Amino acid sequence: MQLAQHSTARTGFSRRTAVTVKGQAVASPVPASNPSALKTDVAKIAVLGASGYTGAEVVRLCALHPNIKVTVLTGDKQAGKNFSDVFPHLVTATNVPKLVKIDDVNFSDVDAAFCCLPHATTQEVIKKLPSTLKVVDLSADFRLRDPAVYAQWYGHEHAAVDLQKEAVYGLTEVYRDQVKTARLLANPGCYPTCSQLPLYPLLKAKLILPEDILIDAKSGVSGAGRSAKESNLYCEIAEGINSYAVGSHRHMPEIEQGLSEAAKTPVTVSFTPHLINMSRGMQCTSYVKLAPGVTVDDLRAHLAATYEGEPFVRVLSKGVIPHTRHVRGSNYALMNVFPDRIPGRAVVISVIDNLVKGASGQGLQNLNLMMGWNETTALLQLAMFP
């Protein structure tokens, strides 16, 4: 059952007003002047790679969407199976098709596609799709704008460079206007979403310095995907925490790409991810240097002004620590800023659900904008607790 949308919710943003914090003009969303102009057509959607966690999450969210009919689900290894046989928790999702092989799909009868395929596989598939199809890609294949950087971090040349130039990076709250006109949307990674949402506006306003940014990131096991891996077995994960991809995680260049754009100067971050014994959830704790004359209260005030009225980003009250359990199952991002005991530094904490705001939920948020629908449609579920 779709949750009712309260009349006080700020949705359908189409323009922004200026708010001033410490002499910095920031963008604050205001409601669209003509919400009734939003499209109400029903679109036929394909979910490619639907047998993984992000694919299942897309289907779960789309089941609540009045403008979406999922007509294609692909999963080559699971082809021929009912979707509820692969994901029994979605047995109540009605009118969901069986899984098929991607080579058997007739895309002429599809309006848009969520691509939840593995990295490298995605670019080969998307370049063969009809150019009229709107695509939200949840892999990393189109996030990095420089093909040379992609080749450096992924170990092979990009197979669809022309499409890479066309792709719009979909950190919704930052690139909303570009997302609206996108045909191919590169949905951000979970770590880049969680870390950039607070750091991007602070760097853009020059309230923090672009050097010595440390990001200590932690994610639930679902971030590693659904494929069988020894390192993800229960006995390998339970009752512990471990770092991984130290100094080499592929989300680093994506984070640096966005933060460098915000700072208008190259930014190199120290980023270390950790695997936590939980199924979903993500926290990024970022340690930053304050610009001269700036206080921790200035950082928090700027973030509060930047995200005032945003439907999915909340800056918590002073002193309140964000918890991953308070965003579980939702498309919300919570954040706050705290003083470090080292003078001139601050601690910025942000949390998201890595499968929702960090993947499928933000993907649907972006598709809503691309299709001209209300941005919050099917995404206003509150977090699950306990």
GROMACS .gro file of C-alpha atoms in nm:
model
  386
    1MET     CA    1   0.000   0.000   0.000
    2GLN     CA    2   0.142   0.337  -0.096
    3LEU     CA    3   0.196   0.580   0.186
    4ALA     CA    4  -0.007   0.897   0.173
    5GLN     CA    5   0.189   1.209   0.089
    6HIS     CA    6   0.127   1.482   0.345
    7SER     CA    7   0.047   1.823   0.210
    8THR     CA    8   0.334   1.971   0.411
    9ALA     CA    9   0.597   1.763   0.225
   10ARG     CA   10   0.815   1.966  -0.009
   11THR     CA   11   0.806   1.776  -0.337
   12GLY     CA   12   0.834   1.842  -0.708
   13PHE     CA   13   1.117   2.096  -0.674
   14SER     CA   14   1.174   2.296  -0.991
   15ARG     CA   15   1.350   2.612  -0.876
   16ARG     CA   16   1.562   2.732  -0.585
   17THR     CA   17   1.582   3.035  -0.363
   18ALA     CA   18   1.895   3.177  -0.204
   19VAL     CA   19   1.977   3.139   0.162
   20THR     CA   20   2.280   3.315   0.308
   21VAL     CA   21   2.505   3.153   0.567
   22LYS     CA   22   2.830   3.322   0.666
   23GLY     CA   23   2.809   3.536   0.354
   24GLN     CA   24   2.770   3.229   0.129
   25ALA     CA   25   2.466   3.204  -0.097
   26VAL     CA   26   2.333   2.849  -0.101
   27ALA     CA   27   2.051   2.686  -0.293
   28SER     CA   28   1.735   2.594  -0.112
   29PRO     CA   29   1.460   2.406  -0.294
   30VAL     CA   30   1.108   2.540  -0.311
   31PRO     CA   31   0.798   2.358  -0.432
   32ALA     CA   32   0.722   2.348  -0.802
   33SER     CA   33   0.488   2.627  -0.908
   34ASN     CA   34   0.270   2.383  -1.101
   35PRO     CA   35   0.278   2.035  -0.946
   36SER     CA   36  -0.021   1.930  -1.156
   37ALA     CA   37   0.202   1.951  -1.464
   38LEU     CA   38   0.388   1.636  -1.354
   39LYS     CA   39   0.333   1.344  -1.591
   40THR     CA   40   0.101   1.066  -1.478
   41ASP     CA   41   0.159   0.811  -1.758
   42VAL     CA   42   0.225   0.449  -1.675
   43ALA     CA   43   0.568   0.343  -1.802
   44LYS     CA   44   0.688  -0.008  -1.881
   45ILE     CA   45   1.010  -0.075  -1.694
   46ALA     CA   46   1.278  -0.340  -1.735
   47VAL     CA   47   1.506  -0.441  -1.449
   48LEU     CA   48   1.824  -0.592  -1.591
   49GLY     CA   49   2.011  -0.808  -1.343
   50ALA     CA   50   1.707  -0.842  -1.120
   51SER     CA   51   1.839  -1.144  -0.930
   52GLY     CA   52   2.083  -0.933  -0.721
   53TYR     CA   53   2.015  -0.726  -0.412
   54THR     CA   54   1.984  -0.392  -0.594
   55GLY     CA   55   1.753  -0.548  -0.853
   56ALA     CA   56   1.528  -0.689  -0.583
   57GLU     CA   57   1.522  -0.351  -0.410
   58VAL     CA   58   1.421  -0.182  -0.736
   59VAL     CA   59   1.129  -0.424  -0.773
   60ARG     CA   60   1.025  -0.374  -0.410
   61LEU     CA   61   1.012   0.003  -0.451
   62CYS     CA   62   0.849  -0.007  -0.795
   63ALA     CA   63   0.567  -0.220  -0.653
   64LEU     CA   64   0.453   0.097  -0.469
   65HIS     CA   65   0.477   0.321  -0.777
   66PRO     CA   66   0.149   0.419  -0.948
   67ASN     CA   67   0.327   0.516  -1.272
   68ILE     CA   68   0.540   0.205  -1.316
   69LYS     CA   69   0.462  -0.140  -1.450
   70VAL     CA   70   0.756  -0.379  -1.433
   71THR     CA   71   0.729  -0.580  -1.754
   72VAL     CA   72   1.079  -0.730  -1.783
   73LEU     CA   73   1.304  -0.893  -1.525
   74THR     CA   74   1.632  -1.045  -1.639
   75GLY     CA   75   1.863  -1.286  -1.462
   76ASP     CA   76   2.043  -1.522  -1.695
   77LYS     CA   77   2.128  -1.783  -1.430
   78GLN     CA   78   1.773  -1.771  -1.289
   79ALA     CA   79   1.588  -1.749  -1.622
   80GLY     CA   80   1.250  -1.922  -1.623
   81LYS     CA   81   1.195  -1.888  -1.249
   82ASN     CA   82   0.921  -1.691  -1.077
   83PHE     CA   83   1.065  -1.384  -0.910
   84SER     CA   84   0.918  -1.492  -0.577
   85ASP     CA   85   1.118  -1.817  -0.601
   86VAL     CA   86   1.437  -1.612  -0.610
   87PHE     CA   87   1.320  -1.354  -0.356
   88PRO     CA   88   1.043  -1.509  -0.141
   89HIS     CA   89   0.998  -1.185   0.055
   90LEU     CA   90   0.844  -1.035  -0.262
   91VAL     CA   91   0.581  -1.307  -0.305
   92THR     CA   92   0.307  -1.045  -0.251
   93ALA     CA   93   0.433  -0.828  -0.538
   94THR     CA   94   0.160  -0.893  -0.793
   95ASN     CA   95   0.188  -0.894  -1.172
   96VAL     CA   96   0.566  -0.937  -1.165
   97PRO     CA   97   0.695  -1.127  -1.471
   98LYS     CA   98   0.921  -1.431  -1.466
   99LEU     CA   99   1.294  -1.389  -1.503
  100VAL     CA  100   1.427  -1.418  -1.857
  101LYS     CA  101   1.764  -1.403  -2.029
  102ILE     CA  102   1.861  -1.056  -2.142
  103ASP     CA  103   1.911  -1.175  -2.501
  104ASP     CA  104   1.541  -1.270  -2.513
  105VAL     CA  105   1.409  -0.923  -2.424
  106ASN     CA  106   1.222  -0.713  -2.681
  107PHE     CA  107   1.321  -0.361  -2.576
  108SER     CA  108   1.090  -0.196  -2.830
  109ASP     CA  109   0.811  -0.237  -2.575
  110VAL     CA  110   1.004  -0.087  -2.283
  111ASP     CA  111   1.010   0.280  -2.179
  112ALA     CA  112   1.296   0.275  -1.927
  113ALA     CA  113   1.540   0.034  -1.771
  114PHE     CA  114   1.722  -0.007  -1.442
  115CYS     CA  115   2.055  -0.171  -1.513
  116CYS     CA  116   2.171  -0.369  -1.208
  117LEU     CA  117   2.437  -0.570  -1.387
  118PRO     CA  118   2.802  -0.614  -1.281
  119HIS     CA  119   3.065  -0.357  -1.374
  120ALA     CA  120   3.207  -0.397  -1.727
  121THR     CA  121   2.907  -0.611  -1.830
  122THR     CA  122   2.686  -0.303  -1.813
  123GLN     CA  123   2.858  -0.093  -2.078
  124GLU     CA  124   2.840  -0.377  -2.330
  125VAL     CA  125   2.466  -0.418  -2.268
  126ILE     CA  126   2.370  -0.050  -2.259
  127LYS     CA  127   2.543   0.038  -2.586
  128LYS     CA  128   2.316  -0.216  -2.761
  129LEU     CA  129   1.992  -0.076  -2.616
  130PRO     CA  130   1.763   0.150  -2.823
  131SER     CA  131   1.874   0.513  -2.800
  132THR     CA  132   1.517   0.613  -2.711
  133LEU     CA  133   1.527   0.413  -2.389
  134LYS     CA  134   1.584   0.598  -2.061
  135VAL     CA  135   1.841   0.408  -1.855
  136VAL     CA  136   1.937   0.428  -1.488
  137ASP     CA  137   2.266   0.241  -1.448
  138LEU     CA  138   2.344   0.123  -1.096
  139SER     CA  139   2.690  -0.008  -1.184
  140ALA     CA  140   3.009   0.199  -1.184
  141ASP     CA  141   3.051   0.191  -1.562
  142PHE     CA  142   2.943   0.548  -1.638
  143ARG     CA  143   3.026   0.733  -1.314
  144LEU     CA  144   3.380   0.841  -1.399
  145ARG     CA  145   3.389   1.112  -1.665
  146ASP     CA  146   3.751   1.055  -1.772
  147PRO     CA  147   3.798   0.727  -1.966
  148ALA     CA  148   4.165   0.719  -1.864
  149VAL     CA  149   4.071   0.728  -1.495
  150TYR     CA  150   3.820   0.450  -1.555
  151ALA     CA  151   4.084   0.234  -1.724
  152GLN     CA  152   4.329   0.301  -1.441
  153TRP     CA  153   4.091   0.191  -1.166
  154TYR     CA  154   3.901  -0.087  -1.345
  155GLY     CA  155   4.189  -0.242  -1.535
  156HIS     CA  156   4.049  -0.222  -1.888
  157GLU     CA  157   3.948   0.034  -2.149
  158HIS     CA  158   3.591   0.161  -2.150
  159ALA     CA  159   3.384  -0.006  -2.422
  160ALA     CA  160   3.130   0.274  -2.468
  161VAL     CA  161   3.319   0.604  -2.446
  162ASP     CA  162   3.058   0.799  -2.643
  163LEU     CA  163   2.788   0.692  -2.400
  164GLN     CA  164   3.014   0.778  -2.109
  165LYS     CA  165   3.027   1.135  -2.239
  166GLU     CA  166   2.647   1.143  -2.251
  167ALA     CA  167   2.587   1.002  -1.904
  168VAL     CA  168   2.467   1.233  -1.626
  169TYR     CA  169   2.598   1.168  -1.277
  170GLY     CA  170   2.297   1.123  -1.052
  171LEU     CA  171   2.374   1.258  -0.705
  172THR     CA  172   2.022   1.394  -0.706
  173GLU     CA  173   2.047   1.679  -0.458
  174VAL     CA  174   2.349   1.824  -0.642
  175TYR     CA  175   2.265   1.755  -1.007
  176ARG     CA  176   1.885   1.767  -1.002
  177ASP     CA  177   1.849   1.995  -1.308
  178GLN     CA  178   2.081   1.779  -1.521
  179VAL     CA  179   1.903   1.462  -1.407
  180LYS     CA  180   1.570   1.593  -1.535
  181THR     CA  181   1.694   1.597  -1.894
  182ALA     CA  182   1.913   1.284  -1.877
  183ARG     CA  183   1.871   0.986  -2.106
  184LEU     CA  184   2.149   0.780  -1.947
  185LEU     CA  185   2.189   0.822  -1.572
  186ALA     CA  186   2.498   0.705  -1.384
  187ASN     CA  187   2.365   0.633  -1.037
  188PRO     CA  188   2.628   0.709  -0.770
  189GLY     CA  189   2.792   0.445  -0.556
  190CYS     CA  190   2.687   0.402  -0.196
  191TYR     CA  191   3.007   0.533  -0.036
  192PRO     CA  192   3.023   0.835  -0.273
  193THR     CA  193   2.659   0.919  -0.194
  194CYS     CA  194   2.707   0.896   0.183
  195SER     CA  195   3.029   1.098   0.185
  196GLN     CA  196   2.955   1.359  -0.082
  197LEU     CA  197   2.616   1.470   0.048
  198PRO     CA  198   2.773   1.654   0.345
  199LEU     CA  199   3.118   1.729   0.202
  200TYR     CA  200   3.020   1.865  -0.141
  201PRO     CA  201   2.834   2.176  -0.012
  202LEU     CA  202   3.099   2.245   0.253
  203LEU     CA  203   3.379   2.241  -0.004
  204LYS     CA  204   3.175   2.443  -0.253
  205ALA     CA  205   3.119   2.714   0.009
  206LYS     CA  206   3.491   2.701   0.105
  207LEU     CA  207   3.401   2.635   0.468
  208ILE     CA  208   3.644   2.343   0.486
  209LEU     CA  209   3.987   2.304   0.330
  210PRO     CA  210   4.034   2.065   0.037
  211GLU     CA  211   4.336   1.891   0.190
  212ASP     CA  212   4.372   1.623   0.458
  213ILE     CA  213   4.014   1.493   0.425
  214LEU     CA  214   3.988   1.154   0.595
  215ILE     CA  215   3.683   0.935   0.531
  216ASP     CA  216   3.629   0.636   0.760
  217ALA     CA  217   3.347   0.438   0.595
  218LYS     CA  218   3.153   0.132   0.712
  219SER     CA  219   2.897  -0.075   0.521
  220GLY     CA  220   2.667  -0.369   0.571
  221VAL     CA  221   2.744  -0.694   0.388
  222SER     CA  222   2.479  -0.642   0.120
  223GLY     CA  223   2.712  -0.384  -0.036
  224ALA     CA  224   2.929  -0.673  -0.156
  225GLY     CA  225   2.646  -0.811  -0.372
  226ARG     CA  226   2.466  -1.147  -0.370
  227SER     CA  227   2.720  -1.369  -0.544
  228ALA     CA  228   2.873  -1.646  -0.335
  229LYS     CA  229   3.208  -1.539  -0.189
  230GLU     CA  230   3.404  -1.706   0.088
  231SER     CA  231   3.480  -1.370   0.249
  232ASN     CA  232   3.106  -1.304   0.288
  233LEU     CA  233   3.018  -1.631   0.461
  234TYR     CA  234   2.855  -1.597   0.803
  235CYS     CA  235   3.156  -1.735   0.990
  236GLU     CA  236   3.384  -1.492   0.806
  237ILE     CA  237   3.168  -1.188   0.889
  238ALA     CA  238   2.998  -1.256   1.223
  239GLU     CA  239   3.125  -1.103   1.547
  240GLY     CA  240   3.379  -0.883   1.378
  241ILE     CA  241   3.469  -0.587   1.161
  242ASN     CA  242   3.736  -0.567   0.894
  243SER     CA  243   3.883  -0.315   0.654
  244TYR     CA  244   3.907  -0.407   0.286
  245ALA     CA  245   4.043  -0.260  -0.039
  246VAL     CA  246   4.268  -0.040   0.175
  247GLY     CA  247   4.404   0.242  -0.039
  248SER     CA  248   4.256   0.089  -0.354
  249HIS     CA  249   3.877   0.100  -0.333
  250ARG     CA  250   3.719   0.191  -0.668
  251HIS     CA  251   3.485   0.445  -0.512
  252MET     CA  252   3.780   0.670  -0.431
  253PRO     CA  253   3.811   0.831  -0.778
  254GLU     CA  254   3.434   0.884  -0.784
  255ILE     CA  255   3.444   1.064  -0.450
  256GLU     CA  256   3.744   1.272  -0.558
  257GLN     CA  257   3.578   1.360  -0.889
  258GLY     CA  258   3.278   1.513  -0.710
  259LEU     CA  259   3.471   1.684  -0.433
  260SER     CA  260   3.722   1.831  -0.680
  261GLU     CA  261   3.433   1.977  -0.878
  262ALA     CA  262   3.290   2.130  -0.560
  263ALA     CA  263   3.624   2.275  -0.447
  264LYS     CA  264   3.727   2.381  -0.800
  265THR     CA  265   4.069   2.233  -0.727
  266PRO     CA  266   4.199   1.874  -0.721
  267VAL     CA  267   4.102   1.692  -0.403
  268THR     CA  268   4.267   1.373  -0.285
  269VAL     CA  269   4.102   1.192   0.006
  270SER     CA  270   4.218   0.925   0.246
  271PHE     CA  271   3.936   0.671   0.228
  272THR     CA  272   3.915   0.336   0.405
  273PRO     CA  273   3.603   0.114   0.387
  274HIS     CA  274   3.508  -0.143   0.651
  275LEU     CA  275   3.269  -0.435   0.646
  276ILE     CA  276   3.028  -0.447   0.939
  277ASN     CA  277   2.830  -0.745   1.065
  278MET     CA  278   2.488  -0.620   0.949
  279SER     CA  279   2.291  -0.677   0.631
  280ARG     CA  280   2.235  -0.316   0.528
  281GLY     CA  281   2.331   0.035   0.632
  282MET     CA  282   2.628   0.268   0.585
  283GLN     CA  283   2.810   0.535   0.785
  284CYS     CA  284   3.078   0.773   0.666
  285THR     CA  285   3.273   0.957   0.935
  286SER     CA  286   3.474   1.234   0.769
  287TYR     CA  287   3.749   1.433   0.940
  288VAL     CA  288   3.801   1.777   0.786
  289LYS     CA  289   3.998   2.098   0.839
  290LEU     CA  290   3.801   2.417   0.901
  291ALA     CA  291   3.875   2.716   0.681
  292PRO     CA  292   4.022   3.016   0.868
  293GLY     CA  293   3.759   3.193   1.078
  294VAL     CA  294   3.500   2.916   1.034
  295THR     CA  295   3.341   2.728   1.325
  296VAL     CA  296   3.175   2.390   1.355
  297ASP     CA  297   2.843   2.570   1.404
  298ASP     CA  298   2.899   2.742   1.069
  299LEU     CA  299   2.933   2.402   0.898
  300ARG     CA  300   2.615   2.270   1.051
  301ALA     CA  301   2.423   2.591   0.970
  302HIS     CA  302   2.537   2.575   0.607
  303LEU     CA  303   2.432   2.213   0.568
  304ALA     CA  304   2.095   2.290   0.730
  305ALA     CA  305   2.038   2.579   0.488
  306THR     CA  306   2.156   2.379   0.186
  307TYR     CA  307   1.920   2.091   0.256
  308GLU     CA  308   1.627   2.288   0.392
  309GLY     CA  309   1.316   2.151   0.223
  310GLU     CA  310   1.495   1.859   0.059
  311PRO     CA  311   1.268   1.555   0.082
  312PHE     CA  312   1.533   1.298   0.172
  313VAL     CA  313   1.822   1.474   0.348
  314ARG     CA  314   1.802   1.572   0.713
  315VAL     CA  315   2.057   1.764   0.921
  316LEU     CA  316   1.995   1.656   1.279
  317SER     CA  317   1.966   1.884   1.580
  318LYS     CA  318   2.291   2.000   1.735
  319GLY     CA  319   2.465   1.720   1.922
  320VAL     CA  320   2.246   1.438   1.786
  321ILE     CA  321   2.451   1.151   1.640
  322PRO     CA  322   2.319   0.984   1.320
  323HIS     CA  323   2.255   0.608   1.347
  324THR     CA  324   2.232   0.365   1.057
  325ARG     CA  325   1.934   0.196   1.225
  326HIS     CA  326   1.738   0.520   1.181
  327VAL     CA  327   1.751   0.506   0.800
  328ARG     CA  328   1.713   0.130   0.750
  329GLY     CA  329   1.484   0.051   0.457
  330SER     CA  330   1.437   0.421   0.370
  331ASN     CA  331   1.565   0.667   0.111
  332TYR     CA  332   1.670   0.916   0.378
  333ALA     CA  333   2.018   1.047   0.456
  334LEU     CA  334   2.093   1.181   0.804
  335MET     CA  335   2.397   1.392   0.892
  336ASN     CA  336   2.551   1.614   1.155
  337VAL     CA  337   2.875   1.795   1.241
  338PHE     CA  338   3.077   1.775   1.562
  339PRO     CA  339   3.391   1.947   1.693
  340ASP     CA  340   3.709   1.742   1.687
  341ARG     CA  341   3.929   1.760   1.997
  342ILE     CA  342   4.208   1.870   1.760
  343PRO     CA  343   4.171   2.248   1.714
  344GLY     CA  344   4.069   2.358   1.367
  345ARG     CA  345   3.913   2.026   1.271
  346ALA     CA  346   3.556   1.892   1.255
  347VAL     CA  347   3.395   1.548   1.241
  348VAL     CA  348   3.116   1.507   0.984
  349ILE     CA  349   2.894   1.198   1.023
  350SER     CA  350   2.646   1.082   0.758
  351VAL     CA  351   2.435   0.766   0.733
  352ILE     CA  352   2.223   0.604   0.461
  353ASP     CA  353   2.077   0.265   0.374
  354ASN     CA  354   2.329   0.143   0.117
  355LEU     CA  355   2.063  -0.043  -0.085
  356VAL     CA  356   1.811   0.243  -0.093
  357LYS     CA  357   1.962   0.594  -0.094
  358GLY     CA  358   2.294   0.430  -0.178
  359ALA     CA  359   2.156   0.243  -0.480
  360SER     CA  360   1.800   0.153  -0.583
  361GLY     CA  361   1.613   0.427  -0.396
  362GLN     CA  362   1.827   0.705  -0.538
  363GLY     CA  363   1.793   0.533  -0.876
  364LEU     CA  364   1.413   0.555  -0.853
  365GLN     CA  365   1.438   0.913  -0.726
  366ASN     CA  366   1.636   0.993  -1.040
  367LEU     CA  367   1.398   0.806  -1.272
  368ASN     CA  368   1.108   1.000  -1.122
  369LEU     CA  369   1.280   1.321  -1.229
  370MET     CA  370   1.376   1.183  -1.572
  371MET     CA  371   1.016   1.080  -1.640
  372GLY     CA  372   0.861   1.404  -1.512
  373TRP     CA  373   0.699   1.242  -1.209
  374ASN     CA  374   0.695   1.366  -0.853
  375GLU     CA  375   1.045   1.308  -0.719
  376THR     CA  376   0.929   1.138  -0.399
  377THR     CA  377   0.684   0.892  -0.556
  378ALA     CA  378   0.709   0.545  -0.394
  379LEU     CA  379   0.999   0.663  -0.174
  380LEU     CA  380   0.836   0.813   0.134
  381GLN     CA  381   0.860   0.497   0.343
  382LEU     CA  382   0.985   0.570   0.692
  383ALA     CA  383   1.279   0.379   0.836
  384MET     CA  384   1.220   0.038   0.996
  385PHE     CA  385   1.300   0.007   1.367
  386PRO     CA  386   1.387  -0.207   1.551
   0.00000   0.00000   0.00000
